[in-house]
Tab-separated table of C-alpha atoms in Angstrom:
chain	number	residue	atom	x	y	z
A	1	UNK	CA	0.000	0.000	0.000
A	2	UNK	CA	1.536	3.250	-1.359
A	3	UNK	CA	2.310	6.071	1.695
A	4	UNK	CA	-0.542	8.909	2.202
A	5	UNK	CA	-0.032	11.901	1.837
A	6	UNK	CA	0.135	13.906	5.487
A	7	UNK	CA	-0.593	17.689	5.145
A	8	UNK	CA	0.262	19.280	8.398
A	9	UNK	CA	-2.226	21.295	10.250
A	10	UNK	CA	-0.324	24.022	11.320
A	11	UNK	CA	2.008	24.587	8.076
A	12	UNK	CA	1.508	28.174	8.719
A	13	UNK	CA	2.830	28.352	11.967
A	14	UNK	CA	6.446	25.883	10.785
A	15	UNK	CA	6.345	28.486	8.603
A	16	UNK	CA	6.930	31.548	10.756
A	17	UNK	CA	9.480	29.567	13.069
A	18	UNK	CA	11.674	28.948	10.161
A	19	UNK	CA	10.745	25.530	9.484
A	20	UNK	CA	10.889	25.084	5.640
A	21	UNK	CA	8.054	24.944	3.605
A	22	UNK	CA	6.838	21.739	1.542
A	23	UNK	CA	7.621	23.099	-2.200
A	24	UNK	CA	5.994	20.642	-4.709
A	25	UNK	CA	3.359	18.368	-4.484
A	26	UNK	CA	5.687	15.315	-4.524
A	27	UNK	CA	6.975	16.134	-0.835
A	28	UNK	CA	5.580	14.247	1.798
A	29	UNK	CA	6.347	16.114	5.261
A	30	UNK	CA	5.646	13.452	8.373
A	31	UNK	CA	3.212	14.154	10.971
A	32	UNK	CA	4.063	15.072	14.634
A	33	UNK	CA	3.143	11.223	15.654
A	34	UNK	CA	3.887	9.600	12.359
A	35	UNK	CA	7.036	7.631	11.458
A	36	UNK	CA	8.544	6.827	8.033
A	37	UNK	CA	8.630	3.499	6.493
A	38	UNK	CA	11.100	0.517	7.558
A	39	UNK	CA	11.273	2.725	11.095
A	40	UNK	CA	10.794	0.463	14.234
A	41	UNK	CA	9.621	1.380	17.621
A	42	UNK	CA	6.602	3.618	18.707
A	43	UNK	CA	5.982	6.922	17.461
A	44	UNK	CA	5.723	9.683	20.054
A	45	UNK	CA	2.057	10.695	21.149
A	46	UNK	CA	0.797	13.207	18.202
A	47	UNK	CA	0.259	16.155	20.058
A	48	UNK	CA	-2.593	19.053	18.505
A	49	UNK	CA	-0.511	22.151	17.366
A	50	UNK	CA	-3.120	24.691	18.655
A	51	UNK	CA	-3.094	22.796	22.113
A	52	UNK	CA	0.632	23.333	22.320
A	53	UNK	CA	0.771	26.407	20.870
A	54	UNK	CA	-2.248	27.611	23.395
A	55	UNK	CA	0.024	26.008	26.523
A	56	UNK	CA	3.315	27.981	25.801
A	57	UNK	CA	1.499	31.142	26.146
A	58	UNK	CA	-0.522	30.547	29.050
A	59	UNK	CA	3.067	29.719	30.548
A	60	UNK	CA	4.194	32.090	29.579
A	61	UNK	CA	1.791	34.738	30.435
A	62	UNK	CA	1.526	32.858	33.858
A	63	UNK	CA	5.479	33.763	34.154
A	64	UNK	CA	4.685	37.626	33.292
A	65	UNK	CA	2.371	37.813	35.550
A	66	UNK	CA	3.642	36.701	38.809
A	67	UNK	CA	2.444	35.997	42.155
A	68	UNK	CA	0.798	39.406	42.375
A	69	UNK	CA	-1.100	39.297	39.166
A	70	UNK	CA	-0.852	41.138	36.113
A	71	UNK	CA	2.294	43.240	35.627
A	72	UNK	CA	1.433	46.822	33.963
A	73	UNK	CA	3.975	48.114	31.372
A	74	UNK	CA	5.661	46.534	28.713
A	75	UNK	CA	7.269	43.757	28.868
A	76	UNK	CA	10.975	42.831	27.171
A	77	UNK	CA	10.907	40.482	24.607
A	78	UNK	CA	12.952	37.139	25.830
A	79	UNK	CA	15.853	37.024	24.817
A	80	UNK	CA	15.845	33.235	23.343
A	81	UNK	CA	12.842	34.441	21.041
A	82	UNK	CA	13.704	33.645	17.299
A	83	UNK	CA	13.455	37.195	16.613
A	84	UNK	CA	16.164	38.163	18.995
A	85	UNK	CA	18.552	35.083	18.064
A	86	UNK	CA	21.659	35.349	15.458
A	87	UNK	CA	22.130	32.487	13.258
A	88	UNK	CA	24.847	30.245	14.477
A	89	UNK	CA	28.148	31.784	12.190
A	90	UNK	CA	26.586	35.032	11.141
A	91	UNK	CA	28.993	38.186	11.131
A	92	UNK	CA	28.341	40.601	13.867
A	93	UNK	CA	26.107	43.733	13.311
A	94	UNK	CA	28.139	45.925	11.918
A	95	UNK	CA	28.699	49.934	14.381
A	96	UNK	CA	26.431	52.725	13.594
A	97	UNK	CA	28.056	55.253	11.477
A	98	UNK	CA	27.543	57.850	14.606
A	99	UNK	CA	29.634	55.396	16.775
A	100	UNK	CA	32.832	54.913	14.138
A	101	UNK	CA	32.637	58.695	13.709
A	102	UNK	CA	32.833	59.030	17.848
A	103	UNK	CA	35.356	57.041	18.222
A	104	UNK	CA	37.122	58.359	15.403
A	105	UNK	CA	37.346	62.010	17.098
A	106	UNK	CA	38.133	60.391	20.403
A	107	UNK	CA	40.829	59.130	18.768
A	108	UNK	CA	42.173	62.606	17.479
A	109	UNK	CA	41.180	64.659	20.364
A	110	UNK	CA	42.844	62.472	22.669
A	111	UNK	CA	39.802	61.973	24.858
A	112	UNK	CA	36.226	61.677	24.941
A	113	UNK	CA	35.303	64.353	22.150
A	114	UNK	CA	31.819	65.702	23.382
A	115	UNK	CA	33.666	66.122	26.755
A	116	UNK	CA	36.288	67.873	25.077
A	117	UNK	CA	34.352	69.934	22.383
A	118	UNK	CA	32.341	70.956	25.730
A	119	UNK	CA	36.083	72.014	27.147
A	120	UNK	CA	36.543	73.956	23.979
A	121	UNK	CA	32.945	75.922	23.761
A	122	UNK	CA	33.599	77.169	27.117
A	123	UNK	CA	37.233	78.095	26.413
A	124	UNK	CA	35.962	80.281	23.744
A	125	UNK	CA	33.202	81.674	25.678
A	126	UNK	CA	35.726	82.923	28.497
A	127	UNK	CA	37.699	84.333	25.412
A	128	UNK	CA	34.732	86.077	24.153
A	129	UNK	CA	33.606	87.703	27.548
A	130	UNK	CA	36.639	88.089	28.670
A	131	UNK	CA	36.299	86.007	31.618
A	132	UNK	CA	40.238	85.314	32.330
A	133	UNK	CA	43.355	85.914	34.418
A	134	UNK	CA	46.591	87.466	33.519
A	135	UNK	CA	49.230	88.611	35.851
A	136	UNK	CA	50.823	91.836	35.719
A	137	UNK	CA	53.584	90.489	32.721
A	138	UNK	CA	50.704	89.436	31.013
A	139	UNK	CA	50.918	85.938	31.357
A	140	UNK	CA	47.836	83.919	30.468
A	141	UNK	CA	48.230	80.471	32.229
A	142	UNK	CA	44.640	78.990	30.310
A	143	UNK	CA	46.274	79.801	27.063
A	144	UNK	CA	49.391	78.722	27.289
A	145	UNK	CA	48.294	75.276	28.693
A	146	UNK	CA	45.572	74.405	26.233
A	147	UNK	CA	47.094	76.505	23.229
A	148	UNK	CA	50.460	77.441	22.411
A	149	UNK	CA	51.774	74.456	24.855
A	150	UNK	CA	49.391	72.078	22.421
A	151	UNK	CA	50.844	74.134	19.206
A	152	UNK	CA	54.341	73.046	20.211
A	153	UNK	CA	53.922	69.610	22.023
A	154	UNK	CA	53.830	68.128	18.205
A	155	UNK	CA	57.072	69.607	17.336
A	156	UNK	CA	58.679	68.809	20.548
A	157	UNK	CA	57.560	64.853	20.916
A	158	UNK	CA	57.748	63.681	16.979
A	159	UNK	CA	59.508	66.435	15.140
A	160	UNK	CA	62.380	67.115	17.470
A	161	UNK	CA	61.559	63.598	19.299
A	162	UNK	CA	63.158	65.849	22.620
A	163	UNK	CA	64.646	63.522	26.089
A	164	UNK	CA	64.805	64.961	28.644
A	165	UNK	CA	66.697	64.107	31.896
A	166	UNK	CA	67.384	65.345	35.391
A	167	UNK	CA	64.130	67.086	35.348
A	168	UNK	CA	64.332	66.597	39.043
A	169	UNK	CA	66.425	68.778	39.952
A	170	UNK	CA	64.407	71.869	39.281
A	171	UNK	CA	62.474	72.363	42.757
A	172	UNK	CA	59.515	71.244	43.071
A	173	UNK	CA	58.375	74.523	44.669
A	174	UNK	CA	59.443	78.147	45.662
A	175	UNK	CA	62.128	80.127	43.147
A	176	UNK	CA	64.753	78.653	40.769
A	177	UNK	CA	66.642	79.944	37.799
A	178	UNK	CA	67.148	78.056	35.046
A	179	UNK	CA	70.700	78.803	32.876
A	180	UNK	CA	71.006	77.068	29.557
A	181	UNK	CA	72.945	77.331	26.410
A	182	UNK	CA	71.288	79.145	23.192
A	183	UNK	CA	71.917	78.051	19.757
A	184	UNK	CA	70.053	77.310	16.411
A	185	UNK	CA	69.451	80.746	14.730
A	186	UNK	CA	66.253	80.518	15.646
A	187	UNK	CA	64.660	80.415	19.402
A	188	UNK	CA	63.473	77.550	18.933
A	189	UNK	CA	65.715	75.862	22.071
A	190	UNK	CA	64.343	77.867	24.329
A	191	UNK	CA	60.172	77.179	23.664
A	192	UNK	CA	61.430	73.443	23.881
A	193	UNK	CA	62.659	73.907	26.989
A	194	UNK	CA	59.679	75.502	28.245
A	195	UNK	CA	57.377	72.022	26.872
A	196	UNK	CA	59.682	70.348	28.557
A	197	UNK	CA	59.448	71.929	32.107
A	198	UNK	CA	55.560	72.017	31.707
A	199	UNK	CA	54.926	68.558	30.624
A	200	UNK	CA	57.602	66.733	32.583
A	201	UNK	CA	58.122	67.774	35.644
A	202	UNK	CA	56.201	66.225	38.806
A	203	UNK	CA	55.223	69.491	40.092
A	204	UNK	CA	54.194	70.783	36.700
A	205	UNK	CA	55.657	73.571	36.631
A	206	UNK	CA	55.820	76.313	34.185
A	207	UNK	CA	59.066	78.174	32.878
A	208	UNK	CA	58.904	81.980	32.346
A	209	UNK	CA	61.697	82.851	30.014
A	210	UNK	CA	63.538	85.694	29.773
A	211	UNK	CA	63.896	87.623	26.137
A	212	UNK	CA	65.655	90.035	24.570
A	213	UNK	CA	64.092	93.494	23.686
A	214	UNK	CA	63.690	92.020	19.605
A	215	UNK	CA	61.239	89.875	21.092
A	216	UNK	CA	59.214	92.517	22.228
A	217	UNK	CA	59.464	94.627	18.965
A	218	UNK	CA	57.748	92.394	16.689
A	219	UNK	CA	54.308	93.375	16.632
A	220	UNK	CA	52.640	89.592	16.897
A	221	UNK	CA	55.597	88.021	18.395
A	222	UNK	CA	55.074	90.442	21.103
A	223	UNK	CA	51.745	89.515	22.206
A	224	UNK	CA	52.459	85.372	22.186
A	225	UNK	CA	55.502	86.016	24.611
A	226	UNK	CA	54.124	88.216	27.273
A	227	UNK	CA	50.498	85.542	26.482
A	228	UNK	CA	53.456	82.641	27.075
A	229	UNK	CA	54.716	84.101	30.478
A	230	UNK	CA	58.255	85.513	28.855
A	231	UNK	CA	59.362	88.952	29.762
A	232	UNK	CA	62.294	91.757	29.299
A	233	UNK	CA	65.395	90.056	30.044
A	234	UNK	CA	66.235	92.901	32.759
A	235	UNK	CA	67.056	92.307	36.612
A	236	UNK	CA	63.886	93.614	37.816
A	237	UNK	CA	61.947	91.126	36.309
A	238	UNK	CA	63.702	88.638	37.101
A	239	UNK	CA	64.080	89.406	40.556
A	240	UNK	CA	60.371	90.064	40.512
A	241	UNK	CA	59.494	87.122	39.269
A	242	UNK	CA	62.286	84.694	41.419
A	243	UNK	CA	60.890	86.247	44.430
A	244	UNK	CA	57.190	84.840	43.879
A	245	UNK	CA	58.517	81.206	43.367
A	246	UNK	CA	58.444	81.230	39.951
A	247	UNK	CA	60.682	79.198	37.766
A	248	UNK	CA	62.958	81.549	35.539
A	249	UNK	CA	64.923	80.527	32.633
A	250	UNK	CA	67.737	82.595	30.565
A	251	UNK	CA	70.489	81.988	28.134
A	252	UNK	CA	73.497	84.043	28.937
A	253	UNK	CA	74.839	83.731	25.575
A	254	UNK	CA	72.295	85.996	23.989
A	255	UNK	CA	72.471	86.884	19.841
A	256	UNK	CA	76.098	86.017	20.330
A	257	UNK	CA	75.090	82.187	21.182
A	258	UNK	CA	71.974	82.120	18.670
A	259	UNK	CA	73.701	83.800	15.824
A	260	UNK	CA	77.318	82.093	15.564
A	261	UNK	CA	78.570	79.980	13.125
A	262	UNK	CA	78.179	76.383	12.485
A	263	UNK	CA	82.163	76.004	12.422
A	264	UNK	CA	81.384	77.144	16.343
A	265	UNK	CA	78.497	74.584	17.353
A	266	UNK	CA	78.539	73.533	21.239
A	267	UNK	CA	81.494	76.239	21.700
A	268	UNK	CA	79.990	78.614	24.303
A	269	UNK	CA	80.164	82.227	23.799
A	270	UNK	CA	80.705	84.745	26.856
A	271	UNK	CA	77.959	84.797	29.396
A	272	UNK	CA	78.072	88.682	29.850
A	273	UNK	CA	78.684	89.805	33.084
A	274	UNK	CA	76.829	87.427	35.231
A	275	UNK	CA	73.742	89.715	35.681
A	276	UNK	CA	71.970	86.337	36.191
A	277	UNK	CA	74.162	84.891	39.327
A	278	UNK	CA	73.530	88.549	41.187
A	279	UNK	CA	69.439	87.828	40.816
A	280	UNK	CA	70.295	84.475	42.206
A	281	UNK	CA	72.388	85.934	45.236
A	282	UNK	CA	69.567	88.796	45.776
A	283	UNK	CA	66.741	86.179	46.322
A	284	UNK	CA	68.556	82.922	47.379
A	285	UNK	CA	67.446	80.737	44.779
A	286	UNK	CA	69.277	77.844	43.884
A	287	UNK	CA	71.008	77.721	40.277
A	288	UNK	CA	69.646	75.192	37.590
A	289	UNK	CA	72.728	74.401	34.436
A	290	UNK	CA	70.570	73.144	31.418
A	291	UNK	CA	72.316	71.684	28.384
A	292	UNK	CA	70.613	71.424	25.385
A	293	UNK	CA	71.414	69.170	22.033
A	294	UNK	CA	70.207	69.377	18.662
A	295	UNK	CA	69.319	72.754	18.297
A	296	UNK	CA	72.397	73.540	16.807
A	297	UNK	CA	71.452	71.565	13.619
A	298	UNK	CA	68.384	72.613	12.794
A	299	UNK	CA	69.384	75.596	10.796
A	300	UNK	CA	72.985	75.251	10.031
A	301	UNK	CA	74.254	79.029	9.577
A	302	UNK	CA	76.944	78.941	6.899
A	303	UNK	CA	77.237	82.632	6.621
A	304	UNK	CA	75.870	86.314	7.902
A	305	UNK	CA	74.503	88.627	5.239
A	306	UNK	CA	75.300	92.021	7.787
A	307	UNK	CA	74.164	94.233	5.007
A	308	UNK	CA	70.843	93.187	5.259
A	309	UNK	CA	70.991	92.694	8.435
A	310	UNK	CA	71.638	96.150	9.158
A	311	UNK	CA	68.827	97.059	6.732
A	312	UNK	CA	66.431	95.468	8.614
A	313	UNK	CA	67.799	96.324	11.949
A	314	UNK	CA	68.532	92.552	12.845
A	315	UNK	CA	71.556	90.977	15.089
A	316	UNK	CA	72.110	89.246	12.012
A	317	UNK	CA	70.717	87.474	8.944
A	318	UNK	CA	71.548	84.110	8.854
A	319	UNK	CA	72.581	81.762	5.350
A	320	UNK	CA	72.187	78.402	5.522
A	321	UNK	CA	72.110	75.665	3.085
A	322	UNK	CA	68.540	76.031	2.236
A	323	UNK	CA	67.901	79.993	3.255
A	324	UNK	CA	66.980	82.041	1.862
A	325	UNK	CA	67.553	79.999	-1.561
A	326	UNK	CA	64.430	77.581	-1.121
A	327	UNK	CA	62.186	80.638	-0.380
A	328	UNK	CA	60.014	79.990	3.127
A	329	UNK	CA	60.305	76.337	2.587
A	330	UNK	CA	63.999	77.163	3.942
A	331	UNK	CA	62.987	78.469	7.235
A	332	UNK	CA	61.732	74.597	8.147
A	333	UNK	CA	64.174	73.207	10.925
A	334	UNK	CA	65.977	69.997	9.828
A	335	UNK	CA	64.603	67.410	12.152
A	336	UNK	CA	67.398	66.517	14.744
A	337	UNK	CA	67.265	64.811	17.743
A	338	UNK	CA	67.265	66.419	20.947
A	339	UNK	CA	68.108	65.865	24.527
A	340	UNK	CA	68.063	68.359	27.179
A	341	UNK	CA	69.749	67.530	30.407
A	342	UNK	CA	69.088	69.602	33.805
A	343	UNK	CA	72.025	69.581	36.427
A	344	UNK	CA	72.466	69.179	39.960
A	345	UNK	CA	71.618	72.767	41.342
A	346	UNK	CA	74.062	74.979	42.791
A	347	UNK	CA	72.994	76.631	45.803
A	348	UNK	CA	73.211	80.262	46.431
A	349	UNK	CA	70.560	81.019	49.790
A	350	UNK	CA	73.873	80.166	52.138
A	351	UNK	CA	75.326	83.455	50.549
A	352	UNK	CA	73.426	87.111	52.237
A	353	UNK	CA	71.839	89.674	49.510
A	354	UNK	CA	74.700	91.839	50.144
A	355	UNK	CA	77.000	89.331	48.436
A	356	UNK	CA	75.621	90.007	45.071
A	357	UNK	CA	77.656	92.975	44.934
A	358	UNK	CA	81.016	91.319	44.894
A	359	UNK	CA	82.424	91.392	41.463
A	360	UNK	CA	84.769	88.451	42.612
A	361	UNK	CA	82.334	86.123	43.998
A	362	UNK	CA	79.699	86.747	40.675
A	363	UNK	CA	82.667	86.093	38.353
A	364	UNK	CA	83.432	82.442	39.998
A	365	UNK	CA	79.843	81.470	39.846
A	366	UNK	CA	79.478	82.713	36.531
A	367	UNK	CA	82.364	80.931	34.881
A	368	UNK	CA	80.622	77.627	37.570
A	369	UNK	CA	78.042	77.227	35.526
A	370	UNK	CA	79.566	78.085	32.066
A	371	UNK	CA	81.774	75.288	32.940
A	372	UNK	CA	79.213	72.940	34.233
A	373	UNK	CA	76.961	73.429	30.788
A	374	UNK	CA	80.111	73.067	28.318
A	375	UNK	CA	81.139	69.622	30.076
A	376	UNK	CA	77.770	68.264	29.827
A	377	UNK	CA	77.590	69.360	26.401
A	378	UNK	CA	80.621	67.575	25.653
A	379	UNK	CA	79.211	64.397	27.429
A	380	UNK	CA	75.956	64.463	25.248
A	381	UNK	CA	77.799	64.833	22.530
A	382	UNK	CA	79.879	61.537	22.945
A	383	UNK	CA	76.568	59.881	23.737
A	384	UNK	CA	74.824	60.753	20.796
A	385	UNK	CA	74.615	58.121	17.910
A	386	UNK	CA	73.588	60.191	15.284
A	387	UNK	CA	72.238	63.652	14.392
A	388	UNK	CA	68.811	62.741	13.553
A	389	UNK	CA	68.553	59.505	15.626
């Protein structure tokens, strides 16, 4: 006797749960209590699909509801439903485009960015009313540290790729002047220096440099060092300044140091008269040597054009192998390697304010620290591998 055909009652609902559906009218699709031919044993008790589809959700709405009757609200979908199950092996939804763009600018703000483009709105709104400090050099501490200190940091950690060591040894609080070489045509050693007191030391504190009166002649120039915390290199503001705590740096050496030849790189110049050693002895701050290397690369002066210097009322005009023949795309630094080293300090508070006035005394501290700076120039340089690595 040839096999019946079973149609299933509830070929609808297979349907919806994913069960496939009979194509053809040559398929035969068994019955919940029927068993195919040459199979031995009993088939299972054939159970009515509405019955067992009407049991599941009384169960289930007998779970929702709970000892306390009906729950009000809606109710989450369970989580083994069909609807809310992957298929075993499929990929992964892929992110919303709003998420790969967030993390994208967290990524390139360095932080969360609505946190940070909230930082920003209200920087600009304290620009904008005005609501911000400066002291009376007109140094503007909420500038510098999320402006000009994040204009430079890219220079100083993968242009110049700057190490710095003995950052100790500046205090960690209360007055200390920082001496250091000067070099590379352009100032560009000393706005390294200040990243590098800023960023690295534990205290984190900030170094207010001192500048010659060029500085403050250039008309925009002017503005970003007294913004920056620089001021006149003079003796009363640097007393000024030592005698609130502040940290003060200044390069003896001057144009002399900045402007000489390449034929004269690491070879210290004269430190003047040691105006900065009598500031130290006034106040009784301790003395910081700072060496710095690489900045005497990064625009290698092979000449002086004075006659144009003198023209434009300039130290000097500097040549160098790619200025001013390659136009302004000569005035980009060669990127050297850096390291800047702060020494041990030498004391000066066991000396009384009255000894600042001893030529004899000033002289031996000055040439103390010249000393100190060349030798651990000298040092770096035998430690160096190469230039530019």
């Amino acid at each position: 006797m040839a096999d019946a055909k079973v149609i299933p009652f509830d070929e609808d609902t297979r349907a919806r749960r994913g069960s496939p559906r009979p194509r053809g009218r040559g398929t035969t699709v068994p019955g919940p209590g029927s068993r195919k031919k040459g199979e031995t044993g009993p088939a299972g008790p054939a159970a009515t699909p509405l019955t067992a589809v009407r049991h599941a959700q009384d169960a289930q709405g007998d779970a929702q509801d709970g000892p306390d009757g009906p729950q009000s609200g809606p109710q989450e979908p369970s989580p083994a439903s069909p609807e809310h199950q992957e298929a075993p092996g499929s990929p992964s939804a892929p992110p919303s485009l709003t998420g790969a763009l967030g993390g994208l600018a967290d990524r390139l703000l360095g932080g969360p960015w609505d946190r940070k483009v909230a930082h920003g709105l209200a920087f600009l709104r304290r620009r904008v009313t005005g609501d911000y400090e400066v002291d009376d050099f007109g140094y503007d501490e909420e500038l510098t540290d999320q402006v000009l200190m994040s204009l430079l940091r890219p220079l100083y950690d993968q242009y110049f790729r700057v190490e710095v060591k003995g950052i100790e040894n500046i205090p960690a609080e209360g007055g200390a002047l920082v001496v250091s070489n000067h070099s590379g045509t352009l100032p560009m050693d000393g706005l390294m220096m200040q990243v590098a007191v800023h960023d690295h030391h534990p205290a984190g504190r900030h170094l207010r440099l001192l500048a010659a009166d060029l500085v403050f002649m250039l008309p925009l120039v002017n503005e970003l060092a007294r913004k920056a915390g620089h001021t006149l290199a003079c003796a009363e503001d640097a007393q000024l300044l030592l005698e609130r705590g502040e940290v003060v740096g200044v390069m003896p050496e001057g144009f002399k140091g900045l402007g000489k030849p390449f034929s004269d790189r690491y070879k210290l110049q004269r430190f003047g008269r040691g105006g900065f050693v009598a500031t130290a002895l006034k106040t009784g701050v301790p003395i910081v040597p700072c060496s710095i290397v690489g900045a005497e690369e990064i625009y290698p002066m092979v000449g002086n054009a004075k006659t144009v210097a003198r023209l434009l009322g300039f130290p000097y005009f500097p040549l160098t192998p790619t200025f001013p023949w390659l136009g302004p795309l000569g005035m980009v630094p060669l990127p050297t390697k850096w390291t800047i080293q702060f020494g041990e300090p030498i004391p000066t508070d066991q000396y009384t304010p009255e000894a600042a006035d001893d030529p004899m005394l000033v002289f031996n501290l000055t040439d103390q620290v010249r000393e100190t700076i060349q030798h651990t120039l000298y040092k770096l340089l035998v430690q160096r591998r190469s230039v530019f690595f």
